[in-house]
Tab-separated table of C-alpha atoms and ligand atoms in Angstrom:
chain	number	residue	atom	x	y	z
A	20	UNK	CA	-38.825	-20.189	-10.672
A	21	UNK	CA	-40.679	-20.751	-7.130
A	22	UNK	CA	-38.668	-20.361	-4.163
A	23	UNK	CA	-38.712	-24.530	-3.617
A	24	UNK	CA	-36.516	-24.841	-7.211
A	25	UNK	CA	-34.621	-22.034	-6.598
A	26	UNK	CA	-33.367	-22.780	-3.251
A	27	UNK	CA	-32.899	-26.819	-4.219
A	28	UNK	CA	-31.200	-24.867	-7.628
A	29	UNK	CA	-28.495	-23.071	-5.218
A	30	UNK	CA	-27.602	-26.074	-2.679
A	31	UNK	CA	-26.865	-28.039	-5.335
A	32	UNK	CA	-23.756	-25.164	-5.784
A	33	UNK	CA	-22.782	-26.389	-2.312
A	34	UNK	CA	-19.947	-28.029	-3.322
A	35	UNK	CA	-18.539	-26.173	-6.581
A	36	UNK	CA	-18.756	-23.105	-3.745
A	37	UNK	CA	-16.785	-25.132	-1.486
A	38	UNK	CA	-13.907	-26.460	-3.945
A	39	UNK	CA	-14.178	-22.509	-5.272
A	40	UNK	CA	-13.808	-21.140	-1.559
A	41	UNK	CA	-10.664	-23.869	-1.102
A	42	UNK	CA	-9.007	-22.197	-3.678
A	43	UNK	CA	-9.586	-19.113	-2.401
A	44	UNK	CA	-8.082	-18.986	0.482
A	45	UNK	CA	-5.181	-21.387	-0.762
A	46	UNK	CA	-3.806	-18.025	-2.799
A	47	UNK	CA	-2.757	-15.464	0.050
A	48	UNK	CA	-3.964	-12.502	-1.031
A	49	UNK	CA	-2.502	-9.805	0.562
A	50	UNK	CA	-1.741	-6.498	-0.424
A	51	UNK	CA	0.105	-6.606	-3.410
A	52	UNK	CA	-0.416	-10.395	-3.557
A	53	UNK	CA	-4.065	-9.888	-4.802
A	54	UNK	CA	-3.305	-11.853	-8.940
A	55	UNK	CA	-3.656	-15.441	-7.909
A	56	UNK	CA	-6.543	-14.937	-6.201
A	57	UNK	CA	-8.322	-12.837	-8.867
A	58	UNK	CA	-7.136	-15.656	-11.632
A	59	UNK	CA	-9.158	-17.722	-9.443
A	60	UNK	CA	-12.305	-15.476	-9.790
A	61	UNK	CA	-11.960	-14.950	-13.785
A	62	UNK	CA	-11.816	-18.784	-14.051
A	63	UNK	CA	-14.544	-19.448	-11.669
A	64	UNK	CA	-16.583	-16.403	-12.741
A	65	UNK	CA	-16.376	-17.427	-16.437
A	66	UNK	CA	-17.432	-20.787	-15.298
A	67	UNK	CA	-20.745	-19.723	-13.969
A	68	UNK	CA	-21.557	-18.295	-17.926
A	69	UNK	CA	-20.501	-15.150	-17.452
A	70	UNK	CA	-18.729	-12.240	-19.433
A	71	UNK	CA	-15.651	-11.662	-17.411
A	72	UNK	CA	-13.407	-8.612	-17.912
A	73	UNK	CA	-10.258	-6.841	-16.435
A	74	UNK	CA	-10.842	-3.509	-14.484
A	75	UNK	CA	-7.037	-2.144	-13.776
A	76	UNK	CA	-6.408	0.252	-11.194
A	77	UNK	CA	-5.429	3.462	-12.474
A	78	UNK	CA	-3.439	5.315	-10.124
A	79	UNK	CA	-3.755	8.485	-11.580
A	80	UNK	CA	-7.094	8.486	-11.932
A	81	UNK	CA	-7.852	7.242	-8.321
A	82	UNK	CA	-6.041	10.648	-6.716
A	83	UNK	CA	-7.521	12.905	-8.359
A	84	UNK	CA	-11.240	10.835	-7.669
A	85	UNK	CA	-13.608	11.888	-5.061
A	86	UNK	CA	-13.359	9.224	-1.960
A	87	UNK	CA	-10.395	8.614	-3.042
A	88	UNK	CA	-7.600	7.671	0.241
A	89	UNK	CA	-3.846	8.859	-0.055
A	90	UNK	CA	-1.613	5.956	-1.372
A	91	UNK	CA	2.648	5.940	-1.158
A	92	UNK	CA	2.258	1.845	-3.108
A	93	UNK	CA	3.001	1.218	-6.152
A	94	UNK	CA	-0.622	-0.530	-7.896
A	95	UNK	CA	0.856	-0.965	-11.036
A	96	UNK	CA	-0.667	-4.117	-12.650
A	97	UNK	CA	-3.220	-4.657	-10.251
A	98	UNK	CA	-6.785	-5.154	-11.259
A	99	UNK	CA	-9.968	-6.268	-10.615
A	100	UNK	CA	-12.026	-8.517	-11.920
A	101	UNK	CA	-15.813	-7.991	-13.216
A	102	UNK	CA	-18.211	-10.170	-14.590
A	103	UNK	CA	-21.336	-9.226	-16.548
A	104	UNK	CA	-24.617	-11.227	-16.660
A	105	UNK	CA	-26.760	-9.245	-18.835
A	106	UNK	CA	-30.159	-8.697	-19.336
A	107	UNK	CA	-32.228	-11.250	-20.864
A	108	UNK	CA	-35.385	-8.813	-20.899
A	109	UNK	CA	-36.127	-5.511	-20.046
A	110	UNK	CA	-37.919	-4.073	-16.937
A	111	UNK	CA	-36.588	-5.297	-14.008
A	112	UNK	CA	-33.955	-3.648	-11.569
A	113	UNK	CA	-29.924	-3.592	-12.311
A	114	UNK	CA	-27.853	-4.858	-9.182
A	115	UNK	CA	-24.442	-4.916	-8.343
A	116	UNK	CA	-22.919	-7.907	-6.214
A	117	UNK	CA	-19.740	-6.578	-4.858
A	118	UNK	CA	-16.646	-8.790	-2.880
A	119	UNK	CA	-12.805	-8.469	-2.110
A	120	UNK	CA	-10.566	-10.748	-2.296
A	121	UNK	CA	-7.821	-8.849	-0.498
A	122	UNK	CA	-6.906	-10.191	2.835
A	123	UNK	CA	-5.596	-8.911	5.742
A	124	UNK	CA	-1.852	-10.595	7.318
A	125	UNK	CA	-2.180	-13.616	9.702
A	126	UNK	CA	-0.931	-11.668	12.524
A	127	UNK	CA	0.711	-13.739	13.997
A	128	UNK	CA	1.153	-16.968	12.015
A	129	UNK	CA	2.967	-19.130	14.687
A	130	UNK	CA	-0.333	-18.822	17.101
A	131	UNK	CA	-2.776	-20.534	14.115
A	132	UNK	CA	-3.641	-24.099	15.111
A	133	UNK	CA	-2.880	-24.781	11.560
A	134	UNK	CA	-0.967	-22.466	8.396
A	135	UNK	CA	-3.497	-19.775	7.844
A	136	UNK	CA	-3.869	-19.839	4.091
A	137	UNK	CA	-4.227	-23.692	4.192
A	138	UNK	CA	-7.610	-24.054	3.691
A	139	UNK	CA	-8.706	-26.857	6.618
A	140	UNK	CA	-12.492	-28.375	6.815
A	141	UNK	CA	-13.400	-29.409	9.943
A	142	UNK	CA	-16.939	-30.357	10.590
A	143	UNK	CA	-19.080	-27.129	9.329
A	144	UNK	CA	-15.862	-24.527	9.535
A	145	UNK	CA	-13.463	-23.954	6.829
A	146	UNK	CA	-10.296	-22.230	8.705
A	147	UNK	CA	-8.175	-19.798	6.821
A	148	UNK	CA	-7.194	-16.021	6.501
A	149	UNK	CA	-9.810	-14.543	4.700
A	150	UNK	CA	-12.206	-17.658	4.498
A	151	UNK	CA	-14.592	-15.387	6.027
A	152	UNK	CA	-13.015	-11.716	5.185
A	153	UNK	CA	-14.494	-12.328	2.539
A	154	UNK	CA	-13.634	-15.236	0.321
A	155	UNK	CA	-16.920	-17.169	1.535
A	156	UNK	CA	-19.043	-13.805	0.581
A	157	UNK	CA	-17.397	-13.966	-3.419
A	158	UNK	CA	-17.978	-17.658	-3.384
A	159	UNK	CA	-21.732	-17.292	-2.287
A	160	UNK	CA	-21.884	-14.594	-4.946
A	161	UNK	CA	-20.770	-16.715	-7.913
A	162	UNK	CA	-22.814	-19.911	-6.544
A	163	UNK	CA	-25.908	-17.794	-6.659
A	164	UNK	CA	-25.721	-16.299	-10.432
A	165	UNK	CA	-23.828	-19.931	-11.046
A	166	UNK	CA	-27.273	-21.563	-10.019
A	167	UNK	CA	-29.990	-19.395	-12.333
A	168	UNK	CA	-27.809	-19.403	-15.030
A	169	UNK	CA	-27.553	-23.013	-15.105
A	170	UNK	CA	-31.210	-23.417	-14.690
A	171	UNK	CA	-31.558	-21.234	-18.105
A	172	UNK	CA	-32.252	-17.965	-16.354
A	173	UNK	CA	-31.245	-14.897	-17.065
A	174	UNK	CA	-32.040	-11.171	-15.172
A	175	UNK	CA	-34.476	-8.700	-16.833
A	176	UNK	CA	-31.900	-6.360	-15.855
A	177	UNK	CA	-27.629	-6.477	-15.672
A	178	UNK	CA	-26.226	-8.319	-12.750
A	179	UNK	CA	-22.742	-7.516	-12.146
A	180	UNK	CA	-20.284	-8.898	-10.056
A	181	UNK	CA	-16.928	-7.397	-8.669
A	182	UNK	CA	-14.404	-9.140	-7.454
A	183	UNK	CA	-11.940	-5.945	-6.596
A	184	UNK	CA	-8.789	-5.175	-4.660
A	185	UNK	CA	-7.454	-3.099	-1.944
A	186	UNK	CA	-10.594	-2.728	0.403
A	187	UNK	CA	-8.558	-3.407	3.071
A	188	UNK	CA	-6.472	0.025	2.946
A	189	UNK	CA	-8.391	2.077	0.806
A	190	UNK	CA	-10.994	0.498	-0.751
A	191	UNK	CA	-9.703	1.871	-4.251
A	192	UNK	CA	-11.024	-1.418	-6.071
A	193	UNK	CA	-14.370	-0.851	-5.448
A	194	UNK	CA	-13.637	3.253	-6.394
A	195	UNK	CA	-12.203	2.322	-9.793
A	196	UNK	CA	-14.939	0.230	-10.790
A	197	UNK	CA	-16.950	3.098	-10.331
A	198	UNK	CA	-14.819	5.235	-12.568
A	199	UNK	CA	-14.897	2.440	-15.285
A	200	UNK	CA	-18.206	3.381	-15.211
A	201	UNK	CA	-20.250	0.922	-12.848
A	202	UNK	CA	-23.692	1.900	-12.041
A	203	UNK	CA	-26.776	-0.083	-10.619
A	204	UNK	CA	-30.446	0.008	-8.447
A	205	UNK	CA	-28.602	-1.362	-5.725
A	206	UNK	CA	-25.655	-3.238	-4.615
A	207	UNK	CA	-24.639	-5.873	-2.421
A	208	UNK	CA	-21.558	-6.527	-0.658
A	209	UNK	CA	-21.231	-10.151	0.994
A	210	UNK	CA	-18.918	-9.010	3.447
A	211	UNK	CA	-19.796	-11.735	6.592
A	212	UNK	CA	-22.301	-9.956	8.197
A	213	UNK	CA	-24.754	-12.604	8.936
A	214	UNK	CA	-28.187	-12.921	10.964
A	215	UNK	CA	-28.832	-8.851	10.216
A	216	UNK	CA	-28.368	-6.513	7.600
A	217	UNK	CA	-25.416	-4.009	7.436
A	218	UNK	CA	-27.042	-0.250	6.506
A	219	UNK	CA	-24.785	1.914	8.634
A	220	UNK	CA	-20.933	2.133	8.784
A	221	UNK	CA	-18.457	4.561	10.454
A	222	UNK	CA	-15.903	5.884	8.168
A	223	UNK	CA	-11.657	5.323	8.833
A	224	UNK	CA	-8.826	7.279	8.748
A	225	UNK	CA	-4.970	6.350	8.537
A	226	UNK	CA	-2.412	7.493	10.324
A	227	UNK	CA	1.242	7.802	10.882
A	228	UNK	CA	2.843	9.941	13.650
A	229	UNK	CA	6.778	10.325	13.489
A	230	UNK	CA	8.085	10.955	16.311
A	231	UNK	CA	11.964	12.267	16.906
A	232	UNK	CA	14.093	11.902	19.934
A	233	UNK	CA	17.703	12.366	20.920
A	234	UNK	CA	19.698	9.096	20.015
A	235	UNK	CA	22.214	8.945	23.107
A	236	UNK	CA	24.364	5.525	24.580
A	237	UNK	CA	21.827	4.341	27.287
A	238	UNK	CA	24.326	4.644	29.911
A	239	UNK	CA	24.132	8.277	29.997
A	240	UNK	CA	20.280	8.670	28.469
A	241	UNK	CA	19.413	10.547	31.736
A	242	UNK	CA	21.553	13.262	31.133
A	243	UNK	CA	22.040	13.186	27.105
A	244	UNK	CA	19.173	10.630	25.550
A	245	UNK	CA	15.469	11.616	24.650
A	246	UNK	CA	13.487	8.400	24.265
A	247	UNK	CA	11.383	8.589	20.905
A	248	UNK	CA	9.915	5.002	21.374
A	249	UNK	CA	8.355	6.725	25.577
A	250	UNK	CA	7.952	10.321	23.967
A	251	UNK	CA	5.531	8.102	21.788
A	252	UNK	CA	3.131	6.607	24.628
A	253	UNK	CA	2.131	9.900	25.688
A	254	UNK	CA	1.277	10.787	21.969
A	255	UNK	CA	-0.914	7.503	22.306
A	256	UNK	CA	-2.260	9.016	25.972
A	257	UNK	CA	-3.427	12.071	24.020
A	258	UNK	CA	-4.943	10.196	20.795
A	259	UNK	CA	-6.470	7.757	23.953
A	260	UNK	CA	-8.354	10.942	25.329
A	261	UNK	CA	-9.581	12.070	21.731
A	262	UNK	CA	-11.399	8.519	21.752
A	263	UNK	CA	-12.721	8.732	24.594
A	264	UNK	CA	-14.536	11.703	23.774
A	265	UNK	CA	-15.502	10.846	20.695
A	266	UNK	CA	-17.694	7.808	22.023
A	267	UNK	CA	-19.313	10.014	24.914
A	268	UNK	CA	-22.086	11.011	22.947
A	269	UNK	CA	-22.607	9.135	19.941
A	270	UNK	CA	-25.200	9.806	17.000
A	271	UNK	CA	-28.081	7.388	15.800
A	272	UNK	CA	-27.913	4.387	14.891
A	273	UNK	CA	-24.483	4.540	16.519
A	274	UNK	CA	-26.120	5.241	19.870
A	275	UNK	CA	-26.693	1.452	20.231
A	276	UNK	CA	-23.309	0.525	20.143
A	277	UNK	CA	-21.119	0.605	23.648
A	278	UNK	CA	-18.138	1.594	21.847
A	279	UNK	CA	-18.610	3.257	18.279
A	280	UNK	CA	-15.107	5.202	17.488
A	281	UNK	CA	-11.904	2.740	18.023
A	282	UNK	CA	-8.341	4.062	17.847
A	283	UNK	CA	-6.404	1.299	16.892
A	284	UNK	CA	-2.683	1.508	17.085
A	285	UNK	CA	-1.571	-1.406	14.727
A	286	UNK	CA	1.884	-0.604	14.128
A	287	UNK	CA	4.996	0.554	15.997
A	288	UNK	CA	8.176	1.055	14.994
A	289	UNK	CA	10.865	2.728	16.321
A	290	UNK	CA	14.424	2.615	17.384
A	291	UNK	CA	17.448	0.470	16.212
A	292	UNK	CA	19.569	-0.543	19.530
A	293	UNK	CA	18.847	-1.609	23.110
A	294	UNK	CA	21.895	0.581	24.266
A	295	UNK	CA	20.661	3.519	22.342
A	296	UNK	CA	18.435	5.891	23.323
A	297	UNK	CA	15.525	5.399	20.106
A	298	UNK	CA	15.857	8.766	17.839
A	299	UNK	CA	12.603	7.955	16.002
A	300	UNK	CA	9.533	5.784	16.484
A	301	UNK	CA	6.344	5.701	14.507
A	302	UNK	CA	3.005	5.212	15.416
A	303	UNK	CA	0.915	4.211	12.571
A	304	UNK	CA	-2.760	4.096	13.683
A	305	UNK	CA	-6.428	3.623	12.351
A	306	UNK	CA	-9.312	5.517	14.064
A	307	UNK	CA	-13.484	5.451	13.229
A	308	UNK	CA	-15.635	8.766	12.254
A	309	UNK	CA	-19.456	9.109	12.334
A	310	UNK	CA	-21.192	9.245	9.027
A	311	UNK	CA	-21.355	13.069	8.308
A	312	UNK	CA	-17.558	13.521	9.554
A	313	UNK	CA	-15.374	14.512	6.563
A	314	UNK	CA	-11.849	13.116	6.955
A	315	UNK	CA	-10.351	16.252	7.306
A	316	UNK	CA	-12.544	16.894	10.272
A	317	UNK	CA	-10.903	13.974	11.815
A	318	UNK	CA	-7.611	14.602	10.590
A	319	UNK	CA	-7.619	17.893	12.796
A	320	UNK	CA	-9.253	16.335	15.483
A	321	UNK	CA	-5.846	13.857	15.217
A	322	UNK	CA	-3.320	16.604	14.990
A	323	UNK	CA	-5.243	18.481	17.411
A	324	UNK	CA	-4.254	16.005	20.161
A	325	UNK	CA	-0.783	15.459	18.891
A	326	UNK	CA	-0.089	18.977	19.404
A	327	UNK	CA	-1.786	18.904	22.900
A	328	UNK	CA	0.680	15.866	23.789
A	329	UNK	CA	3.410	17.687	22.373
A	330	UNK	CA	2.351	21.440	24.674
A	331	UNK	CA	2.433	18.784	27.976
A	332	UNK	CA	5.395	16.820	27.337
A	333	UNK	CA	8.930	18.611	27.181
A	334	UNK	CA	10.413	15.677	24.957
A	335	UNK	CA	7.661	16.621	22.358
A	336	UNK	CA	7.907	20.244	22.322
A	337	UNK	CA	10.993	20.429	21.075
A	338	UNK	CA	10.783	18.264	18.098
A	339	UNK	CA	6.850	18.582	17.796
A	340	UNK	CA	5.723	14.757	16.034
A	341	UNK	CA	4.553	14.623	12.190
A	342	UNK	CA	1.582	13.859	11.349
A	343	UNK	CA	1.364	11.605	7.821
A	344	UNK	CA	-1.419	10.081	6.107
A	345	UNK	CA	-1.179	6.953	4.032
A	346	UNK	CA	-4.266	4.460	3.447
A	347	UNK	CA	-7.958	4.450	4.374
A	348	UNK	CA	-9.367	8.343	4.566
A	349	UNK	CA	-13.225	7.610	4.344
A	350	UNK	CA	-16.255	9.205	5.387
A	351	UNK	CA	-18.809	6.466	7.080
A	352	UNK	CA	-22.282	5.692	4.901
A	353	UNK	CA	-25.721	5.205	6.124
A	354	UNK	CA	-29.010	3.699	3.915
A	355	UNK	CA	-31.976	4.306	4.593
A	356	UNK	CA	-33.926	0.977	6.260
A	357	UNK	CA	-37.150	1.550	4.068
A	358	UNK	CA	-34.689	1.557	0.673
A	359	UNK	CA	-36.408	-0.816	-1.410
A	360	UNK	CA	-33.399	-2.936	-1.781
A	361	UNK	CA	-32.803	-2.804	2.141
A	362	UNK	CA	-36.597	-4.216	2.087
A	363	UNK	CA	-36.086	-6.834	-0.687
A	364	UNK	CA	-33.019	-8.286	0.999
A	365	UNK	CA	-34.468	-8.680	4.323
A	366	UNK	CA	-37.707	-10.488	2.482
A	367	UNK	CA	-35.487	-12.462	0.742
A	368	UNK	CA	-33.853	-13.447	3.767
A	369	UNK	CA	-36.760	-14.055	6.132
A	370	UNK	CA	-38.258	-16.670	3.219
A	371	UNK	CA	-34.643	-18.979	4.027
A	372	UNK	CA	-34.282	-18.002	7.568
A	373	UNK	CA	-37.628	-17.549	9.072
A	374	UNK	CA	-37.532	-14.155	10.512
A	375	UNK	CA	-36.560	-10.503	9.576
A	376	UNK	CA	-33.370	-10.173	9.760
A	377	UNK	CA	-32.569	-6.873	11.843
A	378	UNK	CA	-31.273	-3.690	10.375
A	379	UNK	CA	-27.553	-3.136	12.237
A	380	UNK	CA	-24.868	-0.126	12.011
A	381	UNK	CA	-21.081	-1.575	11.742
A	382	UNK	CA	-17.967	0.257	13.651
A	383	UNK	CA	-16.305	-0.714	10.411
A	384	UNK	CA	-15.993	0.577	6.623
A	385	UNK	CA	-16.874	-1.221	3.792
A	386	UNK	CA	-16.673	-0.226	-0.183
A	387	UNK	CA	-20.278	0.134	0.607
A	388	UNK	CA	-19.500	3.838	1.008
A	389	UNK	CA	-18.250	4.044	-2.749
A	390	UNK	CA	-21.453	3.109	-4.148
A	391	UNK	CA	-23.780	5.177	-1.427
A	392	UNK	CA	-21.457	8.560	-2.089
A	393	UNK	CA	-22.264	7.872	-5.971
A	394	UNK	CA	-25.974	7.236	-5.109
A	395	UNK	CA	-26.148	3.571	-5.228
A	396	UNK	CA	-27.764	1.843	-1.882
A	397	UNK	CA	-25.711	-0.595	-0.869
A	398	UNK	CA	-26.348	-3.134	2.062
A	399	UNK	CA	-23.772	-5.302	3.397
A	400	UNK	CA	-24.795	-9.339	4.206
A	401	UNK	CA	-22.810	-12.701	4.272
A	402	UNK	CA	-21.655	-15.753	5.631
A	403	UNK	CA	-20.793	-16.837	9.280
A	404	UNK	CA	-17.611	-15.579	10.385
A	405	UNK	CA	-15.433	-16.081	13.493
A	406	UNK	CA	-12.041	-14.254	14.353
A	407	UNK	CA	-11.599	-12.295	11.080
A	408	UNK	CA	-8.683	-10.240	11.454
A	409	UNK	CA	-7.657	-12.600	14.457
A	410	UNK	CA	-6.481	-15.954	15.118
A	411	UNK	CA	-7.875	-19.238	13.339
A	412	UNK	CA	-10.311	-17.656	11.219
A	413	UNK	CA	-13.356	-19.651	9.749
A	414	UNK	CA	-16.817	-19.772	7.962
A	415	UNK	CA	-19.653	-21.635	8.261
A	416	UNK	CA	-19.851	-23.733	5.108
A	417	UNK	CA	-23.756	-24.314	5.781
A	418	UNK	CA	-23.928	-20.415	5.975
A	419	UNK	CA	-22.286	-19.799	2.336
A	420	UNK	CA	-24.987	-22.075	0.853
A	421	UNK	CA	-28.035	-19.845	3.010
A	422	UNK	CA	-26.109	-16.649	2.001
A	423	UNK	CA	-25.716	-17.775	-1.792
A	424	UNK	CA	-30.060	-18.769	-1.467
A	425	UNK	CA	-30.703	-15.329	0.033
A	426	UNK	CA	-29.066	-14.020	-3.293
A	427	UNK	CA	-30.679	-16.163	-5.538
A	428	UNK	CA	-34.414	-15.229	-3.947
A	429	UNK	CA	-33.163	-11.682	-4.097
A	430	UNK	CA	-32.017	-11.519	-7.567
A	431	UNK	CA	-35.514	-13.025	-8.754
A	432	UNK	CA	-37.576	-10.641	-6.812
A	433	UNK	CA	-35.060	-7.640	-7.591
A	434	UNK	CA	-34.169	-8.201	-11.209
A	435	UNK	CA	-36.678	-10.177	-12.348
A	436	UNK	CA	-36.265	-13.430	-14.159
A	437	UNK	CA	-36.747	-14.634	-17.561
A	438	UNK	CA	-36.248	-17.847	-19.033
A	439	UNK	CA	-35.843	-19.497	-22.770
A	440	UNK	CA	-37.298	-17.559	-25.151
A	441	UNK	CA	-38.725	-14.512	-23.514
A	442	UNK	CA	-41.166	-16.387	-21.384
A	443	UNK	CA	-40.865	-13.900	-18.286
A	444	UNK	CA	-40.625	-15.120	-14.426
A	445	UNK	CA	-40.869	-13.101	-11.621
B	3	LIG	ZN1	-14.072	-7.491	4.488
């Protein structure tokens, strides 16, 4: 198949991706709300001629697995979903295409020019949460394989695609296909990193500092009252100056970036009165680490500056804060830029886009790391994405179609092709 066929061959998925990325984001997928969207995937998956097959999570299993991140949720019943093109031939290269279809909350719903999960076109942007985090990325995915396999193709080596759960908090869908047994030459992840290539991440770890004070009425909280919710802002000053010196002097490729290592304190919580003097307050938190950091490393590092808040401040030192862990602990993930499917890609790439695209490090984790710690490359590239995690989040509907011909380029020149009758194609 020359590139001309192939790339007319995947636009004419434009729409099918389209009505399939609708759908997508139409079925709020958050965590524990994954099923309607993965019903989706099955239907769309096994649409596109494939084999498509359950892969539960297994919470036992997942624990006691390397990589694995501490959980307290029930995942009971969850799954993902898998898809197997197989090999028409022999010889060429195995791949895996990887996606999630977990999504994060809207934030803040009432601040969304329209209902987050409505799916709105307007122009070249399709607004939703997740309609670039990374609905677009499974929809370019499917529209690819969708597009050889309709043209009579199939790989001289297995194509798999995942759409998994949970890589928002721990990335334990991507994990558990691994333990089912998931192996490949390489492995994509659409996640929407567009105009470069993802080969560097920083890893992320979880959490939770409980923090105790002296519930008292507020009139006499001078004299009687310790203030959990203000004992916790200097437990944030502390984890503040931890940051700070983690970015002073970062590592390559992380060196490039201004600010590598973000503390993020998503959630507090804490009190249950104005008139009373707050007796607990938690500070639930999510901070980077360099590729080569273990977790536990970090999770010192953490407790290391809780204690130092708690030595300063009289209100800590007496009830010293608890340090809990619960979601992502994950160590970051580089690949090499001369891996031959880091090479591939970007060729692949350049043929629809005109130039090499660059090679970038990411101050966020992917389930890239899954496959890289069990000796799988994986690169991350996608769709056009504005305001993921934020406020009125779109894609670039023109960008899923030169995402899904990227793929379709890539899977010829990585896994070969063969049509009919074992009349091979590269
Ligand atoms: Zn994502």
């Amino acid at each position: 198949m020359n590139d001309g066929a192939l790339l007319d061959a995947v636009a004419a998925e434009a729409g099918w991706m389209e009505e399939l990325l609708v759908s997508l984001v139409e079925a709020p997928t958050t965590l524990g709300n994954e099923e309607p969207g993965q019903r989706v995937m099955e239907e769309a998956l096994a649409d596109c001629g494939l084999k498509v097959r359950s892969v539960p999570l297994d919470a036992d299993a997942l624990r006691s697995a390397e990589g694995a991140s501490p959980f307290s949720w029930d995942v009971s019943g969850k799954r993902n979903v898998v898809a197997d093109w197989p090999a028409g031939g022999g010889g060429g290269r195995s791949l895996i295409l990887n996606g999630h279809i977990d999504v994060v909350p809207p934030a803040a719903e009432e601040l969304w020019a329209r209902p987050p999960f409505a799916a709105a076109r307007e122009g070249d942007w399709l607004y939703g949460r997740g309609a670039g985090d990374m609905k677009a990325g499974l929809a370019a995915m499917a529209g690819a394989v969708r597009a050889l396999s309709r043209a009579g193709y199939a790989p001289l080596a297995p194509v798999q695609l995942q759409s998994v759960v949970e890589e928002e908090c721990t990335g334990h869908g991507a994990l558990q296909c691994l333990l089912d047994g998931a192996r490949a030459d390489a492995c994509v992840i659409t996640e929407p990193h567009p105009d470069h290539l993802t080969t560097a991440q920083v890893g992320v770890l979880w959490f939770h500092v409980d923090i105790a004070g002296v519930p008292a009425h507020a009139a006499r909280a001078s004299r009687l009252g310790v203030g959990a919710v203000e004992a916790a802002c200097a437990v944030l000053a502390a984890l503040r100056r931890l940051e700070r010196r983690l970015n002073e002097d970062p590592p390559p490729p992380f060196d490039a970036l201004e600010h590598p290592i973000n503390l993020n304190p998503g959630v507090i919580s804490g009190g249950d009165w104005p008139s009373t003097v707050a007796a607990t307050c938690t500070l639930s938190c999510r901070i980077g680490l360099y590729p080569g950091q273990s977790p536990d490393e970090m999770r010192a590092l953490v407790e290391g500056a809780v204690a130092e808040a708690a030595s300063e401040d009289p209100r800590l030192a007496q009830r010293p804060p608890r340090v809990r862990y619960d979601g992502f602990a994950c160590e970051g993930a580089v690949v090499d830029g001369e891996e031959p499917v880091v090479r591939a890609l970007a060729a692949a790439y350049e043929r629809v886009r005109g130039e090499r695209p660059g090679l970038e490090a990411t101050t966020a984790t992917t389930d890239a790391r899954h496959f890289v710690r069990a000796g799988i490359p994986a690169v991350c590239f996608g769709p056009r994405a504005e305001n993921i995690h934020g406020i009125d989040e779109r894609v670039s509907l023109r960008s899923v179609v030169e995402t899904a011909q990227v793929l379709g380029l890539f899977i010829r020149d990585w896994c070969g092709l063969v049509r009919g009758p074992g009349k091979e194609e590269r």
